[in-house]
Coordinates of C-alpha atoms in Angstrom, one line a residue:
M1 CA -6.0 -45.3 35.7
S2 CA -4.0 -47.5 38.1
A3 CA -2.0 -50.4 36.9
A4 CA -4.5 -52.7 38.5
E5 CA -7.2 -51.0 36.5
V6 CA -5.4 -51.9 33.2
K7 CA -7.2 -54.5 31.5
V8 CA -7.0 -53.9 27.8
S9 CA -4.2 -52.6 25.5
K10 CA -4.3 -51.1 22.1
A11 CA -1.8 -52.8 19.8
F12 CA -1.2 -52.7 15.8
I13 CA -1.2 -56.0 14.1
L14 CA 0.1 -56.9 10.7
Q15 CA -3.1 -57.0 8.5
N16 CA -1.3 -57.2 5.0
P17 CA 2.1 -58.1 4.7
P18 CA 3.5 -56.0 2.0
L19 CA 5.6 -57.2 -1.2
A20 CA 6.4 -53.8 -2.2
E21 CA 4.7 -50.4 -1.3
I22 CA 3.4 -50.1 2.3
D23 CA -0.1 -48.7 2.9
L24 CA -0.1 -46.7 6.4
T25 CA -3.6 -45.6 6.1
L26 CA -5.9 -47.1 8.7
G27 CA -9.2 -48.9 8.1
S28 CA -9.2 -50.0 4.8
E29 CA -8.8 -53.8 3.1
T30 CA -5.5 -52.5 1.7
S31 CA -3.9 -51.1 5.2
T32 CA -0.6 -52.7 6.1
F33 CA -1.6 -52.6 9.7
K34 CA -4.7 -52.9 11.8
L35 CA -5.7 -51.2 15.3
V36 CA -7.1 -53.6 17.7
E37 CA -7.5 -54.1 21.5
Q38 CA -6.4 -57.0 23.3
D39 CA -7.0 -58.2 26.7
I40 CA -4.2 -58.0 29.2
P41 CA -3.8 -61.3 31.3
E42 CA -3.2 -61.4 35.1
L43 CA 0.4 -61.3 36.1
K44 CA 2.0 -64.6 37.0
E45 CA 5.1 -65.2 39.1
G46 CA 8.1 -63.8 37.6
Q47 CA 6.1 -61.2 35.3
F48 CA 5.7 -57.7 35.1
L49 CA 3.7 -54.8 33.0
V50 CA 5.2 -52.4 31.1
K51 CA 3.8 -49.1 29.8
T52 CA 5.1 -48.2 26.7
A53 CA 6.5 -44.5 26.1
Y54 CA 9.1 -44.3 23.4
L55 CA 9.2 -46.4 20.2
S56 CA 12.2 -46.8 17.9
N57 CA 11.7 -46.4 14.5
D58 CA 14.2 -48.5 12.3
P59 CA 14.3 -49.1 8.4
A60 CA 15.0 -52.5 9.2
Q61 CA 11.4 -53.0 10.5
R62 CA 10.4 -53.1 7.0
T63 CA 12.2 -56.2 6.1
W64 CA 10.6 -57.8 9.3
I65 CA 7.1 -57.6 7.7
Q66 CA 8.0 -58.9 4.2
R67 CA 5.2 -61.1 3.0
D68 CA 7.5 -63.6 1.2
A69 CA 10.5 -63.4 4.3
D70 CA 12.2 -66.7 4.7
A71 CA 12.5 -67.1 8.7
A72 CA 15.6 -69.2 7.9
R73 CA 17.4 -66.4 6.2
G74 CA 16.4 -63.6 8.9
Y75 CA 18.4 -62.7 12.0
I76 CA 15.0 -62.4 14.1
P77 CA 11.5 -64.1 13.5
P78 CA 9.5 -62.2 10.8
V79 CA 6.3 -60.5 11.6
R80 CA 3.5 -62.6 10.4
Q81 CA -0.1 -61.5 9.4
G82 CA -2.0 -61.1 12.6
D83 CA 1.1 -60.9 14.7
I84 CA 1.6 -57.5 16.6
M85 CA 4.3 -55.2 14.9
N86 CA 7.7 -55.8 16.5
A87 CA 9.7 -52.8 17.7
I88 CA 12.4 -51.7 20.4
A89 CA 10.9 -49.7 22.9
I90 CA 11.4 -47.8 26.4
G91 CA 8.7 -48.1 28.9
K92 CA 8.1 -48.0 32.6
V93 CA 7.1 -50.9 34.9
V94 CA 3.7 -50.1 36.4
D95 CA 3.1 -53.4 38.0
S96 CA 5.1 -56.4 38.9
K97 CA 5.1 -60.0 40.3
S98 CA 9.0 -60.1 39.5
S99 CA 11.9 -60.1 42.1
N100 CA 14.0 -58.4 39.5
Y101 CA 11.8 -55.8 38.2
S102 CA 9.9 -53.2 40.4
V103 CA 7.3 -50.7 39.8
G104 CA 9.0 -47.4 38.4
D105 CA 11.9 -49.1 36.8
L106 CA 12.8 -47.8 33.4
V107 CA 13.4 -50.5 30.9
L108 CA 14.2 -51.2 27.3
G109 CA 13.0 -54.0 25.3
L110 CA 11.0 -55.6 22.3
F111 CA 7.8 -54.3 23.4
R112 CA 6.3 -54.1 20.2
W113 CA 3.5 -51.6 19.0
R114 CA 1.1 -51.9 22.1
E115 CA 0.5 -49.7 25.0
H116 CA 1.0 -52.1 27.6
S117 CA 2.7 -55.6 27.6
V118 CA 3.3 -58.4 30.0
Q119 CA 7.1 -59.4 30.2
D120 CA 8.7 -62.4 31.9
E121 CA 11.9 -61.8 33.7
K122 CA 13.6 -64.9 32.1
P123 CA 11.9 -64.7 28.4
A124 CA 12.1 -68.1 26.5
A125 CA 13.5 -66.4 23.3
G126 CA 14.3 -62.9 22.0
L127 CA 16.3 -60.1 23.6
P128 CA 15.9 -59.7 27.5
V129 CA 14.3 -56.7 29.0
T130 CA 17.2 -54.3 30.2
K131 CA 17.0 -51.9 32.9
I132 CA 18.3 -48.5 32.0
N133 CA 19.5 -45.3 34.2
A134 CA 18.5 -41.8 33.0
I135 CA 21.5 -39.8 32.2
P136 CA 21.0 -36.1 33.9
G137 CA 20.3 -33.5 31.2
I138 CA 19.8 -36.2 28.6
H139 CA 16.5 -37.5 27.2
P140 CA 15.8 -41.0 27.9
S141 CA 15.3 -41.7 24.4
I142 CA 19.1 -41.6 23.8
F143 CA 18.9 -45.5 24.6
L144 CA 16.9 -46.0 21.7
G145 CA 19.5 -43.8 19.5
A146 CA 23.0 -43.0 20.2
F147 CA 23.4 -45.4 23.3
G148 CA 21.1 -47.8 21.6
T149 CA 21.3 -50.3 18.6
T150 CA 21.7 -47.3 16.4
G151 CA 24.8 -46.0 17.9
L152 CA 26.2 -49.3 18.5
T153 CA 25.9 -50.3 14.9
A154 CA 27.9 -47.1 13.9
F155 CA 30.5 -48.1 16.3
F156 CA 30.8 -51.6 15.5
G157 CA 30.4 -50.9 11.6
L158 CA 33.4 -48.5 11.9
T159 CA 35.7 -50.4 14.2
D160 CA 35.3 -54.0 13.3
I161 CA 33.8 -54.3 9.8
L162 CA 35.6 -51.4 8.5
K163 CA 38.5 -51.3 10.7
L164 CA 38.8 -47.7 10.1
E165 CA 42.1 -46.2 11.4
K166 CA 43.3 -42.7 12.0
G167 CA 44.3 -40.8 8.7
Q168 CA 42.1 -42.9 6.5
S169 CA 39.0 -41.5 4.5
I170 CA 35.3 -42.7 4.5
V171 CA 32.2 -42.3 2.7
I172 CA 28.8 -42.4 4.7
S173 CA 25.8 -42.8 3.1
G174 CA 22.4 -42.0 4.9
A175 CA 24.6 -39.9 7.0
A176 CA 21.9 -37.8 8.6
G177 CA 20.1 -41.0 10.0
A178 CA 20.3 -42.6 13.2
V179 CA 23.4 -44.6 12.2
G180 CA 25.0 -42.5 9.8
S181 CA 24.9 -39.2 11.8
I182 CA 26.7 -41.0 14.6
A183 CA 29.4 -42.9 12.3
V184 CA 30.1 -39.2 11.0
Q185 CA 31.1 -38.0 14.3
F186 CA 32.8 -41.1 15.5
A187 CA 34.9 -41.5 12.4
K188 CA 36.0 -37.7 12.3
H189 CA 36.4 -36.9 16.1
V190 CA 37.3 -40.2 17.7
I191 CA 38.8 -42.2 15.1
G192 CA 40.7 -39.4 13.5
A193 CA 39.6 -39.9 9.9
S194 CA 41.6 -37.7 7.4
K195 CA 38.3 -37.1 5.4
V196 CA 34.7 -38.0 6.0
V197 CA 32.4 -37.6 3.0
A198 CA 28.7 -37.5 4.0
I199 CA 25.7 -38.1 1.8
S200 CA 22.0 -37.1 2.7
G201 CA 19.2 -35.9 0.8
T202 CA 18.3 -32.3 1.7
E203 CA 20.2 -29.0 1.7
E204 CA 19.3 -28.7 5.5
K205 CA 20.9 -32.0 6.5
V206 CA 24.0 -31.2 4.2
Q207 CA 24.6 -28.0 6.4
W208 CA 23.9 -30.1 9.5
L209 CA 26.5 -32.9 8.8
K210 CA 29.0 -30.1 8.1
K211 CA 28.4 -29.0 11.7
L212 CA 28.7 -32.4 12.9
G213 CA 32.3 -32.9 11.4
A214 CA 31.8 -33.9 7.8
D215 CA 34.4 -32.5 5.7
V216 CA 32.4 -33.0 2.4
S217 CA 28.7 -33.0 2.7
L218 CA 26.6 -34.1 -0.4
N219 CA 23.0 -34.0 -1.5
Y220 CA 22.4 -37.4 -3.6
K221 CA 19.2 -35.2 -5.2
H222 CA 21.5 -32.7 -6.7
P223 CA 21.8 -33.1 -10.7
E224 CA 25.6 -33.3 -10.5
F225 CA 25.7 -35.4 -7.5
K226 CA 27.7 -38.3 -9.1
K227 CA 30.6 -35.9 -10.3
Q228 CA 30.4 -34.1 -6.9
L229 CA 31.0 -37.6 -5.3
D230 CA 33.8 -38.4 -7.8
D231 CA 35.5 -35.1 -7.0
A232 CA 35.1 -35.6 -3.3
T233 CA 36.7 -39.1 -3.4
E234 CA 39.7 -38.4 -5.9
G235 CA 42.3 -40.7 -5.3
F236 CA 39.8 -43.2 -3.9
V237 CA 38.8 -43.7 -0.1
D238 CA 39.8 -46.5 2.3
A239 CA 36.1 -47.3 3.4
Y240 CA 32.5 -46.8 2.6
F241 CA 29.9 -47.2 5.3
D242 CA 26.5 -48.1 3.3
N243 CA 23.2 -47.2 4.8
V244 CA 21.1 -47.2 1.5
G245 CA 22.3 -49.8 -1.1
G246 CA 20.9 -49.2 -4.7
E247 CA 22.6 -46.8 -7.2
I248 CA 24.8 -45.2 -4.4
L249 CA 26.2 -48.5 -3.5
D250 CA 26.9 -49.3 -6.9
H251 CA 28.7 -46.2 -7.8
M252 CA 30.8 -46.3 -4.5
L253 CA 32.2 -49.7 -5.8
T254 CA 34.1 -47.5 -8.2
R255 CA 35.3 -45.3 -5.6
V256 CA 36.8 -47.5 -2.9
K257 CA 40.7 -48.2 -3.1
Q258 CA 41.9 -51.5 -4.0
H259 CA 41.6 -53.9 -0.8
G260 CA 39.2 -51.3 0.6
R261 CA 36.2 -52.3 2.8
I262 CA 32.4 -51.9 2.6
A263 CA 30.0 -52.2 5.4
A264 CA 26.7 -52.9 4.3
C265 CA 24.5 -51.8 6.9
G266 CA 21.2 -51.1 5.3
A267 CA 19.4 -50.5 2.0
I268 CA 16.5 -48.3 2.6
S269 CA 16.3 -47.1 -1.0
V270 CA 15.0 -50.4 -2.0
Y271 CA 13.2 -51.9 1.0
N272 CA 9.7 -50.7 -0.7
S273 CA 10.5 -51.7 -4.1
L274 CA 9.9 -54.8 -6.2
D275 CA 12.8 -53.6 -8.7
S276 CA 15.9 -55.6 -8.2
T277 CA 19.0 -54.1 -7.0
H278 CA 21.4 -53.8 -10.1
L279 CA 25.1 -53.6 -9.6
P280 CA 26.7 -53.1 -12.9
N281 CA 29.8 -52.4 -11.3
Y282 CA 29.9 -55.5 -9.2
A283 CA 33.1 -56.7 -11.2
Q284 CA 35.0 -54.0 -9.2
I285 CA 34.6 -56.2 -6.0
I286 CA 36.9 -58.8 -7.7
T287 CA 39.4 -56.6 -9.9
N288 CA 39.9 -54.4 -6.7
R289 CA 39.7 -57.1 -4.1
L290 CA 37.3 -55.1 -2.4
I291 CA 35.8 -56.7 0.9
L292 CA 32.0 -56.0 1.1
Q293 CA 30.5 -57.3 4.4
G294 CA 27.1 -57.3 5.8
F295 CA 26.4 -57.0 9.6
I296 CA 23.8 -56.9 12.2
V297 CA 24.3 -55.3 15.6
I298 CA 22.9 -58.2 17.5
D299 CA 25.9 -60.3 16.6
Y300 CA 27.8 -58.0 19.2
L301 CA 25.6 -58.5 22.0
P302 CA 28.4 -59.9 24.3
R303 CA 30.2 -56.6 23.6
Y304 CA 27.5 -53.9 24.0
A305 CA 29.2 -53.0 27.2
E306 CA 32.4 -52.1 25.1
G307 CA 30.2 -50.1 22.5
I308 CA 28.6 -48.1 25.3
A309 CA 31.6 -47.3 26.9
A310 CA 33.2 -45.8 23.9
L311 CA 30.1 -43.8 22.9
S312 CA 29.9 -42.7 26.5
S313 CA 33.6 -41.5 26.5
A314 CA 33.2 -39.7 23.3
L315 CA 30.1 -37.9 24.7
Q316 CA 31.8 -36.8 27.9
A317 CA 34.8 -35.5 25.8
G318 CA 32.6 -33.5 23.5
K319 CA 33.2 -35.3 20.5
L320 CA 29.6 -36.6 20.0
D321 CA 26.6 -34.3 19.8
V322 CA 23.4 -36.3 20.6
K323 CA 21.2 -33.4 21.6
D324 CA 20.3 -32.3 17.9
G325 CA 20.7 -36.0 16.5
E326 CA 16.9 -37.1 17.1
T327 CA 13.6 -36.5 15.7
L328 CA 11.4 -36.7 18.5
V329 CA 7.6 -37.1 17.6
Q330 CA 4.9 -36.9 20.2
A331 CA 2.0 -38.8 18.6
K332 CA -1.3 -40.5 19.6
F333 CA -1.4 -44.1 19.6
E334 CA -3.3 -44.3 16.4
D335 CA -0.5 -42.3 14.5
I336 CA 2.1 -45.0 15.2
P337 CA 2.6 -46.3 11.7
K338 CA 2.2 -42.9 9.9
T339 CA 5.0 -41.7 12.2
W340 CA 7.3 -44.6 11.2
G341 CA 6.7 -43.7 7.5
I342 CA 8.5 -40.8 7.9
L343 CA 11.7 -43.0 7.7
F344 CA 11.0 -43.7 4.2
E345 CA 10.3 -40.1 3.2
G346 CA 13.5 -39.0 4.5
G347 CA 11.6 -36.8 7.1
N348 CA 13.8 -37.4 10.0
T349 CA 17.3 -36.0 11.2
G350 CA 19.1 -38.3 13.4
K351 CA 17.0 -41.1 15.2
L352 CA 13.4 -40.9 14.6
V353 CA 11.7 -41.9 18.0
T354 CA 7.7 -41.6 18.7
Q355 CA 6.7 -40.8 22.1
I356 CA 3.2 -42.1 23.0
A357 CA 3.3 -41.6 26.6
S358 CA 5.1 -40.1 29.4
L359 CA 7.1 -41.6 32.0
D360 CA 5.5 -39.7 34.8

């Protein structure tokens, strides 16, 4: 089908904004998402049509659809009931009335969960659409992972928030995920951390993280996990990169040195729970003068080039393994929600990407 013949696009809208658990089945009254078809409007001057090929799957998307989300407290507008689900994606320009974007351009943007979308060359709000250049021998989905927001999150979390230096020690939770796996490698091989302790949820991931450079790799599901973590952090550590929140964050408050730093990057352990996050060890922040700082990577948008340059240099120097750091799922459009749900089951290693079309 030619671009001129594309008149309708499949899309997923938010049917039931969740308070706690999400329902990723389709077609029921309780389903979180609903599959719809929407007309594609005629292009106006300055607009172009994008065919979505690769979707980024991110834990943060769960916070975007929370039923009681307060827009004034978020970093992007929440997805409301009836809205198309938001997502960063890579696509190809298949039709254009823009002087800046040509048919065939490979582009990255907030294209949402839909097959085709009309984009403006000068969007009124949100992230601009970015042209990307394929890297020979590297899959283009790297721009959703190591060279995308997840890789940049790892970079700025380590260098700006934690200010990690050569010879210092660090614990990284969610270490087999998109952000964590890059953080492990960059901390060890680029910054030169003396000890990197990686936490994940399966024995396979434990072994994989050792291959990436973790000095100690732990499974949080092991019955002796907390003792193992205490042993691995004997003498305490300089920094903690937190991707999970919950009990592990609470325990790490007792394992970071005085005046140490904690980067609060994610809280995937509690995104689908109504239970409050209890921090019995909260007083450790006060008594040990810890610095716990949350951050969002889009705060660093003006410095993205700096981060990409550092990550590219690490890749070229052989200090960053990206080929095994991705779970790429080829799926029918109808399976987008189910594939996203793999994140909350711990079923991915590295970045989870959904491919719904080819770039041919």
